[in-house]
Amino acid sequence: MPLPMPGSGGVGGAFTALGAVVGPLMMLAIALQKPGPVRTLLKAEADSPERARKASTLGLTEPPLAPLIRSGVVVRETDGRIWVDRARARRRQWRIGAILGGAIVVGSGIAALLLTH
């Protein structure tokens, strides 16, 4: 059975639209299941210089830590141990939530305009 051409109406177009929504949602669900570096550090109670831990002992690698260190959410001590700044992590979480919420509102508004006109 041949696949419908993009832009075709009917059932094929509905499945295409459904896939465009479900795909990113599934990727997000998978990403949220795995704890990130901040959650791992908080679970280990590495939230102060005195309780800082080596990244390798927590199973953390450098690539996911680099942007968090640059933003100051994760602090690296001179001896290589790391810890999470709870206040900065909370502010960052709120900021990301606000950006995503705003994007959802704008996207929903655009979709509503397109569907009503």
GROMACS .gro file of N, CA, C and O in nm:
model
  468
    1MET      N    1   0.085  -0.118   0.000
    1MET     CA    2   0.000   0.000   0.000
    1MET      C    3   0.090   0.124   0.000
    1MET      O    4   0.173   0.141   0.089
    2PRO      N    5   0.076   0.211  -0.098
    2PRO     CA    6   0.161   0.330  -0.104
    2PRO      C    7   0.126   0.429   0.008
    2PRO      O    8   0.011   0.439   0.052
    3LEU      N    9   0.229   0.499   0.053
    3LEU     CA   10   0.209   0.601   0.155
    3LEU      C   11   0.149   0.726   0.094
    3LEU      O   12   0.183   0.762  -0.020
    4PRO      N   13   0.062   0.795   0.167
    4PRO     CA   14   0.004   0.919   0.112
    4PRO      C   15   0.109   1.028   0.103
    4PRO      O   16   0.203   1.032   0.181
    5MET      N   17   0.092   1.113   0.006
    5MET     CA   18   0.183   1.225  -0.013
    5MET      C   19   0.161   1.328   0.097
    5MET      O   20   0.048   1.346   0.143
    6PRO      N   21   0.269   1.395   0.142
    6PRO     CA   22   0.251   1.501   0.242
    6PRO      C   23   0.156   1.607   0.191
    6PRO      O   24   0.157   1.643   0.073
    7GLY      N   25   0.074   1.656   0.278
    7GLY     CA   26  -0.022   1.759   0.241
    7GLY      C   27  -0.154   1.702   0.192
    7GLY      O   28  -0.247   1.777   0.168
    8SER      N   29  -0.158   1.569   0.175
    8SER     CA   30  -0.285   1.512   0.131
    8SER      C   31  -0.381   1.510   0.249
    8SER      O   32  -0.342   1.496   0.363
    9GLY      N   33  -0.506   1.524   0.221
    9GLY     CA   34  -0.607   1.527   0.327
    9GLY      C   35  -0.645   1.386   0.368
    9GLY      O   36  -0.581   1.288   0.333
   10GLY      N   37  -0.748   1.376   0.442
   10GLY     CA   38  -0.802   1.246   0.480
   10GLY      C   39  -0.728   1.183   0.596
   10GLY      O   40  -0.664   1.250   0.676
   11VAL      N   41  -0.736   1.052   0.600
   11VAL     CA   42  -0.680   0.976   0.712
   11VAL      C   43  -0.528   0.987   0.716
   11VAL      O   44  -0.467   0.997   0.822
   12GLY      N   45  -0.463   0.985   0.600
   12GLY     CA   46  -0.317   0.997   0.596
   12GLY      C   47  -0.268   1.126   0.658
   12GLY      O   48  -0.169   1.128   0.732
   13GLY      N   49  -0.336   1.234   0.627
   13GLY     CA   50  -0.298   1.363   0.684
   13GLY      C   51  -0.319   1.367   0.834
   13GLY      O   52  -0.240   1.426   0.908
   14ALA      N   53  -0.423   1.299   0.880
   14ALA     CA   54  -0.449   1.295   1.024
   14ALA      C   55  -0.339   1.218   1.096
   14ALA      O   56  -0.294   1.257   1.205
   15PHE      N   57  -0.294   1.105   1.037
   15PHE     CA   58  -0.186   1.029   1.099
   15PHE      C   59  -0.056   1.106   1.100
   15PHE      O   60   0.023   1.097   1.193
   16THR      N   61  -0.031   1.182   0.995
   16THR     CA   62   0.089   1.265   0.989
   16THR      C   63   0.086   1.370   1.099
   16THR      O   64   0.185   1.390   1.170
   17ALA      N   65  -0.028   1.435   1.116
   17ALA     CA   66  -0.041   1.536   1.221
   17ALA      C   67  -0.027   1.473   1.358
   17ALA      O   68   0.037   1.529   1.448
   18LEU      N   69  -0.085   1.355   1.377
   18LEU     CA   70  -0.075   1.286   1.504
   18LEU      C   71   0.070   1.249   1.535
   18LEU      O   72   0.118   1.267   1.646
   19GLY      N   73   0.142   1.202   1.434
   19GLY     CA   74   0.283   1.168   1.452
   19GLY      C   75   0.368   1.289   1.485
   19GLY      O   76   0.464   1.280   1.562
   20ALA      N   77   0.334   1.403   1.429
   20ALA     CA   78   0.409   1.526   1.457
   20ALA      C   79   0.391   1.570   1.601
   20ALA      O   80   0.477   1.638   1.657
   21VAL      N   81   0.282   1.533   1.664
   21VAL     CA   82   0.257   1.569   1.804
   21VAL      C   83   0.308   1.461   1.898
   21VAL      O   84   0.374   1.490   1.997
   22VAL      N   85   0.279   1.336   1.867
   22VAL     CA   86   0.313   1.226   1.957
   22VAL      C   87   0.464   1.202   1.963
   22VAL      O   88   0.519   1.173   2.069
   23GLY      N   89   0.534   1.216   1.852
   23GLY     CA   90   0.679   1.192   1.849
   23GLY      C   91   0.755   1.276   1.950
   23GLY      O   92   0.825   1.221   2.037
   24PRO      N   93   0.743   1.409   1.944
   24PRO     CA   94   0.813   1.491   2.043
   24PRO      C   95   0.768   1.466   2.187
   24PRO      O   96   0.848   1.470   2.279
   25LEU      N   97   0.639   1.435   2.207
   25LEU     CA   98   0.591   1.406   2.342
   25LEU      C   99   0.655   1.279   2.397
   25LEU      O  100   0.689   1.272   2.516
   26MET      N  101   0.672   1.178   2.314
   26MET     CA  102   0.736   1.054   2.358
   26MET      C  103   0.883   1.078   2.391
   26MET      O  104   0.934   1.024   2.489
   27MET      N  105   0.952   1.159   2.310
   27MET     CA  106   1.092   1.190   2.339
   27MET      C  107   1.103   1.264   2.472
   27MET      O  108   1.194   1.237   2.551
   28LEU      N  109   1.011   1.355   2.498
   28LEU     CA  110   1.011   1.427   2.624
   28LEU      C  111   0.985   1.333   2.741
   28LEU      O  112   1.052   1.341   2.844
   29ALA      N  113   0.892   1.241   2.725
   29ALA     CA  114   0.862   1.145   2.832
   29ALA      C  115   0.983   1.058   2.863
   29ALA      O  116   1.014   1.032   2.980
   30ILE      N  117   1.053   1.014   2.761
   30ILE     CA  118   1.172   0.932   2.782
   30ILE      C  119   1.280   1.013   2.851
   30ILE      O  120   1.347   0.964   2.943
   31ALA      N  121   1.299   1.138   2.810
   31ALA     CA  122   1.401   1.222   2.872
   31ALA      C  123   1.369   1.251   3.018
   31ALA      O  124   1.460   1.259   3.101
   32LEU      N  125   1.242   1.266   3.051
   32LEU     CA  126   1.205   1.296   3.189
   32LEU      C  127   1.217   1.175   3.281
   32LEU      O  128   1.226   1.191   3.403
   33GLN      N  129   1.218   1.054   3.227
   33GLN     CA  130   1.232   0.935   3.310
   33GLN      C  131   1.372   0.921   3.365
   33GLN      O  132   1.390   0.871   3.475
   34LYS      N  133   1.472   0.962   3.291
   34LYS     CA  134   1.611   0.950   3.334
   34LYS      C  135   1.647   1.073   3.417
   34LYS      O  136   1.631   1.186   3.371
   35PRO      N  137   1.694   1.053   3.540
   35PRO     CA  138   1.728   1.170   3.621
   35PRO      C  139   1.848   1.245   3.563
   35PRO      O  140   1.944   1.183   3.518
   36GLY      N  141   1.839   1.376   3.564
   36GLY     CA  142   1.947   1.458   3.512
   36GLY      C  143   2.053   1.482   3.618
   36GLY      O  144   2.042   1.435   3.732
   37PRO      N  145   2.158   1.556   3.582
   37PRO     CA  146   2.266   1.581   3.675
   37PRO      C  147   2.222   1.653   3.802
   37PRO      O  148   2.267   1.619   3.912
   38VAL      N  149   2.132   1.750   3.789
   38VAL     CA  150   2.088   1.825   3.908
   38VAL      C  151   2.013   1.732   4.003
   38VAL      O  152   2.040   1.731   4.124
   39ARG      N  153   1.922   1.653   3.950
   39ARG     CA  154   1.846   1.561   4.035
   39ARG      C  155   1.939   1.459   4.100
   39ARG      O  156   1.922   1.423   4.216
   40THR      N  157   2.038   1.411   4.026
   40THR     CA  158   2.134   1.315   4.080
   40THR      C  159   2.213   1.377   4.195
   40THR      O  160   2.233   1.314   4.300
   41LEU      N  161   2.257   1.501   4.177
   41LEU     CA  162   2.333   1.570   4.283
   41LEU      C  163   2.245   1.597   4.405
   41LEU      O  164   2.290   1.582   4.519
   42LEU      N  165   2.121   1.636   4.382
   42LEU     CA  166   2.031   1.661   4.494
   42LEU      C  167   1.999   1.532   4.570
   42LEU      O  168   1.992   1.532   4.693
   43LYS      N  169   1.984   1.423   4.498
   43LYS     CA  170   1.957   1.294   4.563
   43LYS      C  171   2.076   1.251   4.649
   43LYS      O  172   2.058   1.191   4.755
   44ALA      N  173   2.196   1.284   4.603
   44ALA     CA  174   2.318   1.252   4.679
   44ALA      C  175   2.346   1.356   4.788
   44ALA      O  176   2.446   1.347   4.858
   45GLU      N  177   2.257   1.457   4.798
   45GLU     CA  178   2.270   1.566   4.895
   45GLU      C  179   2.399   1.646   4.878
   45GLU      O  180   2.454   1.700   4.974
   46ALA      N  181   2.445   1.656   4.753
   46ALA     CA  182   2.564   1.735   4.721
   46ALA      C  183   2.518   1.877   4.690
   46ALA      O  184   2.516   1.921   4.575
   47ASP      N  185   2.478   1.951   4.794
   47ASP     CA  186   2.423   2.085   4.774
   47ASP      C  187   2.499   2.192   4.851
   47ASP      O  188   2.447   2.300   4.875
   48SER      N  189   2.622   2.163   4.886
   48SER     CA  190   2.709   2.262   4.951
   48SER      C  191   2.853   2.220   4.928
   48SER      O  192   2.880   2.103   4.897
   49PRO      N  193   2.947   2.313   4.945
   49PRO     CA  194   3.088   2.277   4.925
   49PRO      C  195   3.133   2.164   5.019
   49PRO      O  196   3.217   2.082   4.982
   50GLU      N  197   3.077   2.160   5.137
   50GLU     CA  198   3.116   2.057   5.233
   50GLU      C  199   3.069   1.918   5.190
   50GLU      O  200   3.129   1.817   5.228
   51ARG      N  201   2.958   1.912   5.115
   51ARG     CA  202   2.903   1.782   5.074
   51ARG      C  203   2.924   1.756   4.925
   51ARG      O  204   2.859   1.669   4.868
   52ALA      N  205   3.015   1.830   4.862
   52ALA     CA  206   3.042   1.813   4.719
   52ALA      C  207   3.094   1.672   4.692
   52ALA      O  208   3.155   1.609   4.779
   53ARG      N  209   3.066   1.622   4.574
   53ARG     CA  210   3.104   1.486   4.536
   53ARG      C  211   3.175   1.487   4.402
   53ARG      O  212   3.156   1.577   4.321
   54LYS      N  213   3.253   1.386   4.376
   54LYS     CA  214   3.316   1.368   4.246
   54LYS      C  215   3.209   1.322   4.147
   54LYS      O  216   3.126   1.237   4.179
   55ALA      N  217   3.210   1.378   4.029
   55ALA     CA  218   3.111   1.342   3.927
   55ALA      C  219   3.118   1.194   3.894
   55ALA      O  220   3.015   1.129   3.875
   56SER      N  221   3.239   1.139   3.889
   56SER     CA  222   3.254   0.999   3.851
   56SER      C  223   3.190   0.905   3.953
   56SER      O  224   3.140   0.798   3.916
   57THR      N  225   3.188   0.942   4.080
   57THR     CA  226   3.127   0.855   4.182
   57THR      C  227   2.975   0.851   4.169
   57THR      O  228   2.912   0.759   4.220
   58LEU      N  229   2.917   0.952   4.104
   58LEU     CA  230   2.772   0.958   4.085
   58LEU      C  231   2.730   0.912   3.946
   58LEU      O  232   2.612   0.913   3.913
   59GLY      N  233   2.828   0.874   3.863
   59GLY     CA  234   2.796   0.830   3.728
   59GLY      C  235   2.765   0.943   3.632
   59GLY      O  236   2.700   0.922   3.530
   60LEU      N  237   2.810   1.064   3.664
   60LEU     CA  238   2.786   1.180   3.579
   60LEU      C  239   2.904   1.201   3.485
   60LEU      O  240   3.018   1.183   3.524
   61THR      N  241   2.874   1.241   3.362
   61THR     CA  242   2.979   1.269   3.264
   61THR      C  243   2.985   1.419   3.236
   61THR      O  244   2.893   1.493   3.269
   62GLU      N  245   3.091   1.459   3.173
   62GLU     CA  246   3.115   1.602   3.150
   62GLU      C  247   3.017   1.670   3.055
   62GLU      O  248   2.973   1.781   3.084
   63PRO      N  249   2.978   1.611   2.942
   63PRO     CA  250   2.890   1.685   2.850
   63PRO      C  251   2.762   1.739   2.912
   63PRO      O  252   2.731   1.857   2.892
   64PRO      N  253   2.686   1.662   2.991
   64PRO     CA  254   2.564   1.721   3.050
   64PRO      C  255   2.594   1.823   3.159
   64PRO      O  256   2.512   1.909   3.187
   65LEU      N  257   2.712   1.815   3.220
   65LEU     CA  258   2.746   1.908   3.328
   65LEU      C  259   2.792   2.044   3.277
   65LEU      O  260   2.775   2.144   3.346
   66ALA      N  261   2.852   2.048   3.159
   66ALA     CA  262   2.915   2.171   3.111
   66ALA      C  263   2.821   2.292   3.110
   66ALA      O  264   2.857   2.397   3.165
   67PRO      N  265   2.699   2.284   3.054
   67PRO     CA  266   2.613   2.403   3.056
   67PRO      C  267   2.567   2.440   3.197
   67PRO      O  268   2.548   2.557   3.228
   68LEU      N  269   2.552   2.341   3.283
   68LEU     CA  270   2.511   2.369   3.421
   68LEU      C  271   2.623   2.437   3.498
   68LEU      O  272   2.597   2.526   3.582
   69ILE      N  273   2.746   2.402   3.471
   69ILE     CA  274   2.860   2.468   3.535
   69ILE      C  275   2.873   2.610   3.484
   69ILE      O  276   2.896   2.703   3.561
   70ARG      N  277   2.857   2.628   3.352
   70ARG     CA  278   2.865   2.764   3.295
   70ARG      C  279   2.759   2.856   3.353
   70ARG      O  280   2.785   2.974   3.377
   71SER      N  281   2.639   2.804   3.377
   71SER     CA  282   2.531   2.888   3.430
   71SER      C  283   2.539   2.905   3.581
   71SER      O  284   2.465   2.986   3.638
   72GLY      N  285   2.627   2.832   3.647
   72GLY     CA  286   2.643   2.845   3.792
   72GLY      C  287   2.548   2.759   3.873
   72GLY      O  288   2.548   2.765   3.995
   73VAL      N  289   2.467   2.677   3.806
   73VAL     CA  290   2.376   2.588   3.878
   73VAL      C  291   2.456   2.479   3.948
   73VAL      O  292   2.429   2.443   4.062
   74VAL      N  293   2.558   2.428   3.879
   74VAL     CA  294   2.650   2.331   3.938
   74VAL      C  295   2.783   2.402   3.956
   74VAL      O  296   2.832   2.468   3.865
   75VAL      N  297   2.841   2.388   4.074
   75VAL     CA  298   2.966   2.454   4.108
   75VAL      C  299   3.076   2.348   4.117
   75VAL      O  300   3.059   2.246   4.184
   76ARG      N  301   3.187   2.374   4.048
   76ARG     CA  302   3.302   2.283   4.055
   76ARG      C  303   3.406   2.341   4.149
   76ARG      O  304   3.451   2.455   4.130
   77GLU      N  305   3.443   2.264   4.248
   77GLU     CA  306   3.547   2.305   4.342
   77GLU      C  307   3.684   2.285   4.279
   77GLU      O  308   3.697   2.216   4.177
   78THR      N  309   3.787   2.343   4.338
   78THR     CA  310   3.922   2.333   4.282
   78THR      C  311   3.973   2.190   4.280
   78THR      O  312   4.055   2.154   4.195
   79ASP      N  313   3.925   2.107   4.371
   79ASP     CA  314   3.970   1.967   4.374
   79ASP      C  315   3.890   1.877   4.279
   79ASP      O  316   3.909   1.757   4.276
   80GLY      N  317   3.796   1.935   4.202
   80GLY     CA  318   3.720   1.859   4.104
   80GLY      C  319   3.583   1.812   4.152
   80GLY      O  320   3.504   1.762   4.073
   81ARG      N  321   3.555   1.826   4.279
   81ARG     CA  322   3.423   1.787   4.330
   81ARG      C  323   3.319   1.889   4.284
   81ARG      O  324   3.352   2.004   4.260
   82ILE      N  325   3.195   1.843   4.272
   82ILE     CA  326   3.088   1.932   4.226
   82ILE      C  327   2.972   1.929   4.324
   82ILE      O  328   2.955   1.832   4.400
   83TRP      N  329   2.895   2.037   4.323
   83TRP     CA  330   2.773   2.045   4.404
   83TRP      C  331   2.676   2.138   4.334
   83TRP      O  332   2.712   2.215   4.247
   84VAL      N  333   2.547   2.126   4.370
   84VAL     CA  334   2.443   2.204   4.305
   84VAL      C  335   2.402   2.321   4.396
   84VAL      O  336   2.387   2.304   4.516
   85ASP      N  337   2.389   2.438   4.335
   85ASP     CA  338   2.340   2.556   4.406
   85ASP      C  339   2.188   2.552   4.396
   85ASP      O  340   2.129   2.577   4.292
   86ARG      N  341   2.123   2.516   4.507
   86ARG     CA  342   1.977   2.496   4.507
   86ARG      C  343   1.901   2.620   4.461
   86ARG      O  344   1.804   2.609   4.386
   87ALA      N  345   1.942   2.738   4.505
   87ALA     CA  346   1.871   2.861   4.468
   87ALA      C  347   1.878   2.885   4.317
   87ALA      O  348   1.777   2.916   4.253
   88ARG      N  349   1.996   2.870   4.259
   88ARG     CA  350   2.009   2.890   4.114
   88ARG      C  351   1.935   2.782   4.037
   88ARG      O  352   1.876   2.810   3.932
   89ALA      N  353   1.938   2.658   4.087
   89ALA     CA  354   1.867   2.549   4.020
   89ALA      C  355   1.717   2.578   4.020
   89ALA      O  356   1.649   2.556   3.919
   90ARG      N  357   1.664   2.628   4.130
   90ARG     CA  358   1.522   2.660   4.139
   90ARG      C  359   1.485   2.772   4.043
   90ARG      O  360   1.385   2.765   3.971
   91ARG      N  361   1.568   2.878   4.039
   91ARG     CA  362   1.541   2.989   3.945
   91ARG      C  363   1.546   2.941   3.801
   91ARG      O  364   1.462   2.980   3.719
   92ARG      N  365   1.643   2.856   3.770
   92ARG     CA  366   1.655   2.804   3.633
   92ARG      C  367   1.534   2.719   3.598
   92ARG      O  368   1.481   2.728   3.486
   93GLN      N  369   1.487   2.638   3.691
   93GLN     CA  370   1.370   2.555   3.666
   93GLN      C  371   1.246   2.641   3.640
   93GLN      O  372   1.169   2.613   3.548
   94TRP      N  373   1.227   2.746   3.717
   94TRP     CA  374   1.114   2.837   3.696
   94TRP      C  375   1.124   2.908   3.561
   94TRP      O  376   1.026   2.924   3.489
   95ARG      N  377   1.247   2.951   3.526
   95ARG     CA  378   1.267   3.021   3.400
   95ARG      C  379   1.235   2.929   3.282
   95ARG      O  380   1.166   2.968   3.187
   96ILE      N  381   1.284   2.805   3.286
   96ILE     CA  382   1.256   2.709   3.179
   96ILE      C  383   1.107   2.681   3.171
   96ILE      O  384   1.048   2.675   3.063
   97GLY      N  385   1.043   2.665   3.287
   97GLY     CA  386   0.898   2.642   3.290
   97GLY      C  387   0.820   2.758   3.229
   97GLY      O  388   0.723   2.738   3.156
   98ALA      N  389   0.863   2.880   3.259
   98ALA     CA  390   0.796   2.998   3.205
   98ALA      C  391   0.813   3.005   3.053
   98ALA      O  392   0.718   3.037   2.980
   99ILE      N  393   0.932   2.974   3.005
   99ILE     CA  394   0.957   2.976   2.860
   99ILE      C  395   0.872   2.870   2.790
   99ILE      O  396   0.806   2.897   2.689
  100LEU      N  397   0.871   2.747   2.846
  100LEU     CA  398   0.791   2.641   2.785
  100LEU      C  399   0.642   2.673   2.792
  100LEU      O  400   0.568   2.651   2.695
  101GLY      N  401   0.598   2.726   2.905
  101GLY     CA  402   0.457   2.764   2.919
  101GLY      C  403   0.419   2.871   2.819
  101GLY      O  404   0.313   2.864   2.756
  102GLY      N  405   0.505   2.970   2.802
  102GLY     CA  406   0.479   3.076   2.704
  102GLY      C  407   0.474   3.021   2.562
  102GLY      O  408   0.387   3.059   2.483
  103ALA      N  409   0.565   2.929   2.531
  103ALA     CA  410   0.566   2.868   2.397
  103ALA      C  411   0.438   2.788   2.374
  103ALA      O  412   0.382   2.792   2.263
  104ILE      N  413   0.391   2.719   2.475
  104ILE     CA  414   0.266   2.642   2.461
  104ILE      C  415   0.147   2.735   2.440
  104ILE      O  416   0.061   2.709   2.355
  105VAL      N  417   0.143   2.845   2.515
  105VAL     CA  418   0.033   2.940   2.499
  105VAL      C  419   0.035   3.001   2.359
  105VAL      O  420  -0.069   3.010   2.293
  106VAL      N  421   0.153   3.042   2.313
  106VAL     CA  422   0.163   3.102   2.179
  106VAL      C  423   0.127   2.999   2.072
  106VAL      O  424   0.051   3.029   1.980
  107GLY      N  425   0.180   2.877   2.086
  107GLY     CA  426   0.149   2.772   1.989
  107GLY      C  427   0.001   2.738   1.987
  107GLY      O  428  -0.059   2.720   1.880
  108SER      N  429  -0.061   2.733   2.104
  108SER     CA  430  -0.204   2.706   2.112
  108SER      C  431  -0.285   2.819   2.049
  108SER      O  432  -0.385   2.796   1.981
  109GLY      N  433  -0.242   2.942   2.072
  109GLY     CA  434  -0.309   3.057   2.012
  109GLY      C  435  -0.301   3.055   1.861
  109GLY      O  436  -0.400   3.079   1.792
  110ILE      N  437  -0.184   3.023   1.809
  110ILE     CA  438  -0.167   3.015   1.664
  110ILE      C  439  -0.255   2.903   1.607
  110ILE      O  440  -0.322   2.922   1.504
  111ALA      N  441  -0.254   2.787   1.674
  111ALA     CA  442  -0.336   2.675   1.627
  111ALA      C  443  -0.483   2.712   1.630
  111ALA      O  444  -0.558   2.680   1.536
  112ALA      N  445  -0.527   2.780   1.736
  112ALA     CA  446  -0.668   2.821   1.745
  112ALA      C  447  -0.704   2.917   1.633
  112ALA      O  448  -0.811   2.908   1.572
  113LEU      N  449  -0.613   3.013   1.603
  113LEU     CA  450  -0.639   3.107   1.494
  113LEU      C  451  -0.648   3.035   1.359
  113LEU      O  452  -0.734   3.066   1.277
  114LEU      N  453  -0.556   2.940   1.338
  114LEU     CA  454  -0.558   2.869   1.212
  114LEU      C  455  -0.681   2.782   1.196
  114LEU      O  456  -0.733   2.765   1.087
  115LEU      N  457  -0.726   2.723   1.306
  115LEU     CA  458  -0.842   2.634   1.298
  115LEU      C  459  -0.974   2.710   1.287
  115LEU      O  460  -1.073   2.657   1.235
  116THR      N  461  -0.978   2.832   1.335
  116THR     CA  462  -1.104   2.907   1.330
  116THR      C  463  -1.117   2.991   1.203
  116THR      O  464  -1.223   3.047   1.178
  117HIS      N  465  -1.013   3.005   1.128
  117HIS     CA  466  -1.021   3.086   1.005
  117HIS      C  467  -1.008   3.005   0.882
  117HIS      O  468  -0.965   2.914   0.854
   0.00000   0.00000   0.00000
